Amino acid sequence: MSVSANNPDRTSWLHVSKNSDFPIQNIPFGVFLTRDDIITIGTRIGDTAIDLGALHQLGYFDGIALTDDIFLQDSLNDFIADGRKTWRAVRNRIAEIFDSNNKTLKNNTKHKERILFRLDEIEMQLPVQIGDYTDFYSSIEHATNVGSMFRDPDNALLPNWLHIPVGYHGRSSSIIPSGIPVHRPQGQILPPNSDTPIFSPSKMVDFELEMAFITTDANDLGEPIPIGEAEEYIFGLVMLNDWSARDIQKWEYVPLGPFLAKNFASSISPWIVTLDALEPFRVPGPKPLKKQLPYLQYKGSKSYDIHLEVAIRPKSAKELVVSKTNFKYMYWNMSQQLAHHTINGCPVNSGDMMGSGTISGPTPDSYGSMLELTWKGEKPIILKDGKQRTFIEDFDTVIMRGHCEKDGTRIGFGEISTQLLPVFKK
Ligand code: CA
């Protein structure tokens, strides 16, 4: 089935402002609470949210094999499990319904009242129930920076790094959508020049700018996913802020890797942009620096040109953009990550989330964490109010934005906006 929803010439009868992340070519999927407190699956064109449950009940998806309640759910897991053919059919149909040339819904005021919402009438929820969350470490620039800082600039990459898309299993219970504030975590920290840890609020709370992909049911226990098929099982992408407490991390991470420094919160953007919508923005990835094993070798372009930025907004000043980078810099791509994740027969389910790892580019203004931007706190950033930041302070809001742009078509992710609150008190 062709992806007619991507037609760059199509316009919508819904208003879309010029620099919107959500033209009719995007058609992302999300879950929201409506003004009547009903939870539903929806999409978005411009600044209008569209209730797919209502559209389905009113017959607009006739002819597509969908169960009656597929959109009347509090997560996209079942819809995602229906597979790529169904996602495509639904996206294509939505594009037709809202095409400027189609007057059917446009002229039906009663239907529009049930289907369309302003953004201030809805509240975005987590789009999927995330069963398993894996986080990779796939930016060579990030891994090199961190290795240089904490180990040895001459041997910044560990011996396995150029052979394996390194990753670890994260925790899904603390994944939250944009808008939910996060408390500063506390834990064990080893003070400088000491061999005895103290219990303290983290003084090095950091963001990690990442992208994450959401999978569908992919394989049975024992069955690897071949790299050439991996993209068939990727529903779409969100932006991810993988909050990190660097001082807790430094003390705890040997030998099993990050634990409490990483699992107190991970924020995601609420609209899942489908891999189909990102098709026009494919680009070749970096050339491998070492020959990769056959199960990690791929053909064609498997990277995506997604412009990303991070801003910090203190309590009483305007935001400052502190980093601009791009998803295309990632050394290991999503297909390699998924092929590697399943090469041992590990099953992947509908609604699993896989983070890319912090996305850093080649220049110091394109690093994806405060750890790197301020080089362990040695080079503070001056915010718009004249105050310095080495890490994130209480009441700061961290904002991440991402979009693709080519030949006049812009497809974006909106933003993740998360405020850091002081330590939790009962
Ligand atoms: Ca991470």
Short mmCIF file of C-alpha atoms and ligand atoms in Angstrom, two decimals:
data_model
loop_
_atom_site.label_atom_id
_atom_site.label_comp_id
_atom_site.label_asym_id
_atom_site.label_seq_id
_atom_site.Cartn_x
_atom_site.Cartn_y
_atom_site.Cartn_z
CA MET A 1 0.00 0.00 0.00
CA SER A 2 1.39 3.40 -0.95
CA VAL A 3 1.66 6.11 1.66
CA SER A 4 -0.65 8.65 0.03
CA ALA A 5 -0.84 10.49 3.38
CA ASN A 6 2.69 11.77 2.67
CA ASN A 7 1.65 13.63 -0.52
CA PRO A 8 3.50 16.95 -0.09
CA ASP A 9 1.01 18.84 -2.28
CA ARG A 10 -2.02 18.07 -0.12
CA THR A 11 -3.53 20.85 2.00
CA SER A 12 -6.16 20.60 4.72
CA TRP A 13 -9.41 22.45 5.34
CA LEU A 14 -8.24 22.71 8.95
CA HIS A 15 -6.05 25.73 9.63
CA VAL A 16 -2.32 24.97 9.72
CA SER A 17 0.07 27.83 10.42
CA LYS A 18 3.22 28.14 8.35
CA ASN A 19 5.75 26.73 10.81
CA SER A 20 3.49 24.12 12.36
CA ASP A 21 5.01 20.74 13.23
CA PHE A 22 1.66 19.17 12.38
CA PRO A 23 0.67 19.70 8.73
CA ILE A 24 -1.67 17.17 7.11
CA GLN A 25 1.44 15.20 6.04
CA ASN A 26 2.30 14.39 9.67
CA ILE A 27 -0.80 12.69 11.17
CA PRO A 28 0.82 11.51 14.41
CA PHE A 29 -0.97 9.38 16.99
CA GLY A 30 -1.57 10.15 20.66
CA VAL A 31 -3.97 9.66 23.56
CA PHE A 32 -5.88 12.50 25.19
CA LEU A 33 -8.55 13.33 27.71
CA THR A 34 -11.38 15.35 26.16
CA ARG A 35 -13.33 18.25 27.71
CA ASP A 36 -15.90 15.66 28.84
CA ASP A 37 -13.19 13.67 30.64
CA ILE A 38 -13.31 10.88 28.08
CA ILE A 39 -10.06 9.23 27.13
CA THR A 40 -9.56 8.61 23.43
CA ILE A 41 -6.97 8.00 20.76
CA GLY A 42 -6.44 10.93 18.48
CA THR A 43 -4.37 12.73 15.93
CA ARG A 44 -3.59 16.36 15.29
CA ILE A 45 -3.60 18.68 12.31
CA GLY A 46 -2.32 22.22 12.98
CA ASP A 47 -3.66 23.16 16.41
CA THR A 48 -6.76 20.96 16.13
CA ALA A 49 -6.95 17.63 17.97
CA ILE A 50 -9.02 14.97 16.24
CA ASP A 51 -10.89 12.28 18.16
CA LEU A 52 -10.34 9.05 16.20
CA GLY A 53 -12.82 7.18 18.43
CA ALA A 54 -15.57 9.56 17.35
CA LEU A 55 -14.48 9.45 13.69
CA HIS A 56 -14.68 5.65 13.79
CA GLN A 57 -18.10 5.59 15.50
CA LEU A 58 -19.43 7.95 12.84
CA GLY A 59 -18.29 5.59 10.07
CA TYR A 60 -15.36 7.50 8.63
CA PHE A 61 -13.13 4.40 8.70
CA ASP A 62 -15.63 2.14 6.92
CA GLY A 63 -13.84 -0.36 4.71
CA ILE A 64 -10.78 -0.61 6.96
CA ALA A 65 -10.63 -3.73 9.14
CA LEU A 66 -10.71 -2.23 12.64
CA THR A 67 -12.41 -3.49 15.79
CA ASP A 68 -15.19 -1.19 17.07
CA ASP A 69 -13.31 -0.05 20.16
CA ILE A 70 -9.82 0.17 18.69
CA PHE A 71 -9.63 3.94 19.31
CA LEU A 72 -11.73 4.01 22.50
CA GLN A 73 -8.77 3.01 24.60
CA ASP A 74 -6.30 4.61 26.94
CA SER A 75 -3.28 3.44 24.96
CA LEU A 76 -2.24 2.81 21.37
CA ASN A 77 -0.90 -0.69 22.08
CA ASP A 78 -3.74 -2.61 20.38
CA PHE A 79 -3.77 -0.33 17.34
CA ILE A 80 0.00 -0.66 17.05
CA ALA A 81 -0.33 -4.46 17.31
CA ASP A 82 -2.61 -4.35 14.22
CA GLY A 83 0.54 -3.79 12.15
CA ARG A 84 1.87 -1.51 9.48
CA LYS A 85 -0.81 -2.21 6.86
CA THR A 86 -3.48 -0.93 9.23
CA TRP A 87 -1.47 2.12 10.36
CA ARG A 88 -1.03 3.04 6.70
CA ALA A 89 -4.68 2.57 5.81
CA VAL A 90 -5.76 4.75 8.76
CA ARG A 91 -3.24 7.51 8.06
CA ASN A 92 -4.21 7.54 4.38
CA ARG A 93 -7.92 7.76 5.29
CA ILE A 94 -7.35 10.61 7.76
CA ALA A 95 -5.48 12.50 5.05
CA GLU A 96 -8.48 12.05 2.71
CA ILE A 97 -11.04 13.15 5.31
CA PHE A 98 -9.22 16.39 6.05
CA ASP A 99 -8.08 17.13 2.46
CA SER A 100 -9.09 20.61 1.27
CA ASN A 101 -11.03 19.01 -1.58
CA ASN A 102 -13.16 16.80 0.66
CA LYS A 103 -16.27 18.59 1.99
CA THR A 104 -17.96 15.63 3.72
CA LEU A 105 -16.87 16.30 7.29
CA LYS A 106 -16.06 19.94 6.64
CA ASN A 107 -19.75 20.65 5.98
CA ASN A 108 -21.12 18.50 8.81
CA THR A 109 -21.25 20.77 11.88
CA LYS A 110 -22.74 18.09 14.15
CA HIS A 111 -19.97 15.63 13.38
CA LYS A 112 -17.29 18.29 13.72
CA GLU A 113 -18.55 19.13 17.22
CA ARG A 114 -17.94 15.52 18.27
CA ILE A 115 -14.64 15.03 16.48
CA LEU A 116 -12.64 18.26 16.73
CA PHE A 117 -11.09 19.85 19.81
CA ARG A 118 -8.96 22.88 20.47
CA LEU A 119 -5.67 22.02 22.18
CA ASP A 120 -6.76 23.84 25.35
CA GLU A 121 -9.74 21.50 25.62
CA ILE A 122 -7.66 18.36 25.85
CA GLU A 123 -4.97 16.92 28.08
CA MET A 124 -2.33 14.73 26.49
CA GLN A 125 -1.59 11.38 28.16
CA LEU A 126 1.15 8.80 27.67
CA PRO A 127 0.45 7.44 24.16
CA VAL A 128 1.36 3.84 24.93
CA GLN A 129 1.52 1.56 27.88
CA ILE A 130 5.24 0.93 27.75
CA GLY A 131 5.97 -2.64 28.76
CA ASP A 132 9.70 -2.55 28.36
CA TYR A 133 12.05 0.36 27.96
CA THR A 134 15.56 -0.09 26.60
CA ASP A 135 18.06 2.72 26.34
CA PHE A 136 20.97 2.60 23.92
CA TYR A 137 24.20 4.58 23.93
CA SER A 138 24.59 5.07 20.19
CA SER A 139 26.13 8.51 19.65
CA ILE A 140 29.86 8.23 19.04
CA GLU A 141 30.31 11.88 19.96
CA HIS A 142 28.49 11.41 23.28
CA ALA A 143 30.32 8.18 24.14
CA THR A 144 33.64 9.81 23.23
CA ASN A 145 32.93 12.91 25.32
CA VAL A 146 31.89 10.90 28.37
CA GLY A 147 34.81 8.49 27.97
CA SER A 148 37.25 11.40 27.69
CA MET A 149 35.87 13.06 30.79
CA PHE A 150 35.74 10.06 33.07
CA ARG A 151 38.39 7.72 31.74
CA ASP A 152 41.01 8.48 29.14
CA PRO A 153 40.82 10.90 26.19
CA ASP A 154 43.16 8.62 24.20
CA ASN A 155 40.96 5.56 24.72
CA ALA A 156 37.61 7.24 25.12
CA LEU A 157 35.58 4.45 23.52
CA LEU A 158 35.53 1.12 25.32
CA PRO A 159 36.71 -1.83 23.16
CA ASN A 160 33.17 -3.11 22.51
CA TRP A 161 31.67 0.21 21.43
CA LEU A 162 32.42 0.06 17.69
CA HIS A 163 31.11 -3.53 17.54
CA ILE A 164 27.93 -3.46 19.63
CA PRO A 165 25.06 -0.97 19.86
CA VAL A 166 25.57 -0.78 23.63
CA GLY A 167 22.38 -0.53 25.68
CA TYR A 168 20.74 -1.34 29.01
CA HIS A 169 17.26 -2.16 30.22
CA GLY A 170 15.62 0.90 31.71
CA ARG A 171 12.46 1.29 33.74
CA SER A 172 9.05 2.09 32.28
CA SER A 173 7.19 3.00 35.50
CA SER A 174 8.72 6.49 35.56
CA ILE A 175 8.14 7.42 31.91
CA ILE A 176 5.92 10.50 31.80
CA PRO A 177 4.48 12.74 29.10
CA SER A 178 5.52 16.36 28.55
CA GLY A 179 4.12 18.73 31.17
CA ILE A 180 4.49 16.51 34.24
CA PRO A 181 7.05 18.04 36.63
CA VAL A 182 9.91 16.00 38.09
CA HIS A 183 11.32 16.13 41.63
CA ARG A 184 15.04 16.39 42.23
CA PRO A 185 16.16 12.89 43.21
CA GLN A 186 18.12 12.00 46.35
CA GLY A 187 20.54 9.18 46.86
CA GLN A 188 24.04 8.03 47.61
CA ILE A 189 26.79 10.33 46.42
CA LEU A 190 30.53 10.04 46.93
CA PRO A 191 31.94 13.47 47.84
CA PRO A 192 35.22 14.47 46.13
CA ASN A 193 38.36 13.10 47.86
CA SER A 194 36.32 10.76 50.06
CA ASP A 195 35.81 7.02 50.17
CA THR A 196 32.54 7.16 52.13
CA PRO A 197 29.24 8.07 50.45
CA ILE A 198 26.73 10.54 51.87
CA PHE A 199 22.94 10.69 51.41
CA SER A 200 22.05 13.90 49.61
CA PRO A 201 19.83 15.52 47.00
CA SER A 202 21.55 15.18 43.63
CA LYS A 203 23.51 18.33 42.83
CA MET A 204 24.06 17.30 39.21
CA VAL A 205 20.61 16.83 37.68
CA ASP A 206 20.95 16.67 33.91
CA PHE A 207 18.87 16.12 30.80
CA GLU A 208 19.70 13.74 27.98
CA LEU A 209 18.36 14.69 24.56
CA GLU A 210 17.26 11.50 22.84
CA MET A 211 14.83 10.12 20.30
CA ALA A 212 12.96 6.91 21.06
CA PHE A 213 11.12 4.45 18.84
CA ILE A 214 7.98 2.52 19.68
CA THR A 215 7.70 -1.04 18.41
CA THR A 216 4.90 -3.39 17.49
CA ASP A 217 4.75 -7.12 18.28
CA ALA A 218 7.73 -8.33 16.36
CA ASN A 219 9.01 -11.79 17.13
CA ASP A 220 8.58 -14.92 19.19
CA LEU A 221 10.89 -15.98 21.98
CA GLY A 222 14.06 -17.25 20.37
CA GLU A 223 13.47 -15.56 17.01
CA PRO A 224 15.84 -12.76 15.91
CA ILE A 225 14.57 -9.89 13.71
CA PRO A 226 16.72 -9.63 10.57
CA ILE A 227 18.12 -6.15 10.11
CA GLY A 228 16.41 -5.72 6.73
CA GLU A 229 12.97 -6.22 8.34
CA ALA A 230 13.54 -4.17 11.47
CA GLU A 231 11.78 -1.01 10.23
CA GLU A 232 8.56 -2.97 9.59
CA TYR A 233 8.22 -3.30 13.35
CA ILE A 234 8.84 0.34 14.23
CA PHE A 235 5.55 2.22 14.61
CA GLY A 236 7.01 5.64 15.16
CA LEU A 237 9.18 8.00 17.16
CA VAL A 238 8.93 10.38 20.08
CA MET A 239 11.44 12.73 21.63
CA LEU A 240 12.85 11.60 24.96
CA ASN A 241 14.42 13.49 27.84
CA ASP A 242 16.18 10.79 29.81
CA TRP A 243 16.66 12.66 33.11
CA SER A 244 19.93 11.75 34.81
CA ALA A 245 21.58 12.43 38.17
CA ARG A 246 25.28 12.49 37.34
CA ASP A 247 26.62 12.37 40.92
CA ILE A 248 24.45 9.36 41.81
CA GLN A 249 25.39 7.76 38.48
CA LYS A 250 29.12 8.17 39.07
CA TRP A 251 29.02 6.28 42.38
CA GLU A 252 26.58 3.52 41.46
CA TYR A 253 27.27 2.59 37.84
CA VAL A 254 30.13 0.09 38.30
CA PRO A 255 29.79 -2.78 37.40
CA LEU A 256 26.19 -3.13 36.18
CA GLY A 257 25.58 0.31 34.67
CA PRO A 258 23.07 3.02 35.52
CA PHE A 259 20.35 2.33 38.08
CA LEU A 260 18.76 4.97 40.36
CA ALA A 261 20.52 7.83 38.55
CA LYS A 262 18.34 7.16 35.53
CA ASN A 263 15.04 5.66 36.64
CA PHE A 264 13.48 8.58 38.55
CA ALA A 265 11.96 10.11 35.40
CA SER A 266 12.07 9.97 31.61
CA SER A 267 9.89 12.48 29.76
CA ILE A 268 8.53 11.89 26.25
CA SER A 269 6.72 14.00 23.68
CA PRO A 270 3.06 12.93 23.56
CA TRP A 271 2.52 12.55 19.80
CA ILE A 272 4.08 9.52 18.13
CA VAL A 273 5.23 10.53 14.65
CA THR A 274 5.05 7.45 12.45
CA LEU A 275 8.08 6.09 10.65
CA ASP A 276 5.96 6.40 7.50
CA ALA A 277 5.65 10.16 7.99
CA LEU A 278 9.43 10.40 8.36
CA GLU A 279 10.08 8.51 5.10
CA PRO A 280 10.97 11.65 3.06
CA PHE A 281 13.66 12.54 5.59
CA ARG A 282 15.82 9.43 5.34
CA VAL A 283 19.54 10.10 5.02
CA PRO A 284 22.65 7.91 4.92
CA GLY A 285 24.27 7.30 8.29
CA PRO A 286 27.92 7.62 9.30
CA LYS A 287 30.33 5.15 7.71
CA PRO A 288 31.36 2.36 10.11
CA LEU A 289 34.87 2.89 11.50
CA LYS A 290 35.27 -0.86 11.99
CA LYS A 291 33.75 -3.72 10.02
CA GLN A 292 30.50 -4.76 11.65
CA LEU A 293 29.30 -8.32 12.03
CA PRO A 294 26.93 -9.45 9.24
CA TYR A 295 23.76 -9.27 11.39
CA LEU A 296 24.44 -5.52 11.85
CA GLN A 297 25.18 -4.75 8.20
CA TYR A 298 22.39 -2.97 6.33
CA LYS A 299 21.56 -1.65 2.87
CA GLY A 300 20.16 1.77 2.03
CA SER A 301 19.64 4.82 4.21
CA LYS A 302 18.47 4.01 7.73
CA SER A 303 19.12 7.34 9.44
CA TYR A 304 16.69 10.27 9.68
CA ASP A 305 17.39 13.98 9.40
CA ILE A 306 15.66 15.36 12.50
CA HIS A 307 16.70 18.79 13.80
CA LEU A 308 16.72 18.87 17.58
CA GLU A 309 17.18 21.58 20.17
CA VAL A 310 17.18 21.98 23.94
CA ALA A 311 16.29 25.15 25.84
CA ILE A 312 16.41 26.01 29.54
CA ARG A 313 13.85 28.41 30.99
CA PRO A 314 14.55 29.56 34.55
CA LYS A 315 11.65 30.50 36.81
CA SER A 316 11.61 34.19 35.94
CA ALA A 317 13.45 34.66 32.67
CA LYS A 318 13.10 33.81 29.01
CA GLU A 319 14.39 30.51 27.69
CA LEU A 320 17.86 30.09 26.23
CA VAL A 321 18.53 27.48 23.55
CA VAL A 322 21.61 25.64 24.86
CA SER A 323 22.02 22.96 22.19
CA LYS A 324 21.16 22.31 18.55
CA THR A 325 21.86 18.90 17.14
CA ASN A 326 20.50 16.26 14.76
CA PHE A 327 19.33 12.64 15.00
CA LYS A 328 21.30 11.85 11.82
CA TYR A 329 24.60 11.94 13.72
CA MET A 330 23.82 8.65 15.50
CA TYR A 331 26.49 6.06 14.78
CA TRP A 332 24.15 3.09 15.28
CA ASN A 333 20.71 3.37 13.65
CA MET A 334 17.35 2.04 14.83
CA SER A 335 17.47 -1.00 12.53
CA GLN A 336 20.83 -2.01 13.97
CA GLN A 337 19.56 -1.46 17.50
CA LEU A 338 16.47 -3.63 16.96
CA ALA A 339 18.42 -6.36 15.14
CA HIS A 340 20.98 -6.42 17.94
CA HIS A 341 18.33 -6.37 20.68
CA THR A 342 16.68 -9.49 19.26
CA ILE A 343 19.71 -11.40 17.95
CA ASN A 344 19.65 -13.53 21.11
CA GLY A 345 15.92 -14.23 20.70
CA CYS A 346 14.61 -11.54 23.07
CA PRO A 347 10.96 -10.84 22.14
CA VAL A 348 9.80 -7.29 21.47
CA ASN A 349 6.18 -6.31 22.14
CA SER A 350 3.69 -3.71 21.00
CA GLY A 351 4.39 -0.52 22.93
CA ASP A 352 8.00 -1.21 23.86
CA MET A 353 10.19 1.88 23.78
CA MET A 354 13.84 2.05 22.73
CA GLY A 355 15.83 5.21 23.45
CA SER A 356 18.64 6.20 21.11
CA GLY A 357 21.01 7.36 23.81
CA THR A 358 22.04 10.97 24.21
CA ILE A 359 22.37 12.62 20.81
CA SER A 360 25.50 14.75 20.58
CA GLY A 361 26.84 16.27 17.40
CA PRO A 362 30.44 17.03 16.43
CA THR A 363 30.61 20.59 17.78
CA PRO A 364 30.40 21.79 21.42
CA ASP A 365 27.11 23.62 20.75
CA SER A 366 25.53 20.36 19.56
CA TYR A 367 26.03 18.27 22.70
CA GLY A 368 22.93 16.63 24.15
CA SER A 369 23.54 16.94 27.90
CA MET A 370 24.69 19.56 30.41
CA LEU A 371 27.50 17.18 31.40
CA GLU A 372 29.02 17.72 27.97
CA LEU A 373 27.83 21.30 27.29
CA THR A 374 29.48 22.55 30.49
CA TRP A 375 32.21 19.86 30.39
CA LYS A 376 31.51 18.39 33.88
CA GLY A 377 30.59 21.85 35.15
CA GLU A 378 33.91 23.47 34.19
CA LYS A 379 32.35 25.80 31.59
CA PRO A 380 29.06 27.17 32.95
CA ILE A 381 26.34 28.42 30.62
CA ILE A 382 25.05 31.96 31.18
CA LEU A 383 21.26 32.11 30.98
CA LYS A 384 19.13 35.09 29.87
CA ASP A 385 18.87 36.38 33.46
CA GLY A 386 22.69 36.52 33.70
CA LYS A 387 22.82 33.56 36.09
CA GLN A 388 25.10 30.58 35.53
CA ARG A 389 24.10 26.97 35.05
CA THR A 390 26.31 23.93 35.26
CA PHE A 391 23.41 21.53 35.79
CA ILE A 392 19.63 21.98 36.11
CA GLU A 393 18.37 23.98 39.12
CA ASP A 394 15.06 23.80 40.96
CA PHE A 395 12.16 25.39 39.02
CA ASP A 396 14.09 25.38 35.72
CA THR A 397 12.06 24.09 32.80
CA VAL A 398 13.86 21.99 30.19
CA ILE A 399 12.29 22.16 26.74
CA MET A 400 13.16 19.90 23.82
CA ARG A 401 11.93 20.41 20.27
CA GLY A 402 12.41 18.42 17.08
CA HIS A 403 11.39 18.65 13.44
CA CYS A 404 12.30 17.57 9.91
CA GLU A 405 12.19 19.93 6.96
CA LYS A 406 12.63 19.30 3.25
CA ASP A 407 11.31 20.94 0.08
CA GLY A 408 8.84 23.06 2.03
CA THR A 409 7.36 20.21 4.09
CA ARG A 410 7.93 20.33 7.82
CA ILE A 411 7.09 17.38 10.07
CA GLY A 412 7.68 17.86 13.78
CA PHE A 413 7.29 16.38 17.20
CA GLY A 414 6.07 19.44 19.10
CA GLU A 415 7.94 19.66 22.37
CA ILE A 416 8.74 18.08 25.70
CA SER A 417 8.53 20.65 28.47
CA THR A 418 9.38 19.51 32.00
CA GLN A 419 9.98 21.55 35.13
CA LEU A 420 12.39 20.37 37.81
CA LEU A 421 10.91 20.73 41.29
CA PRO A 422 12.80 20.60 44.62
CA VAL A 423 13.23 17.31 46.49
CA PHE A 424 9.91 15.59 47.25
CA LYS A 425 8.49 16.32 50.73
CA LYS A 426 5.40 14.75 52.27
CA CA B 1 20.05 7.81 28.25
#
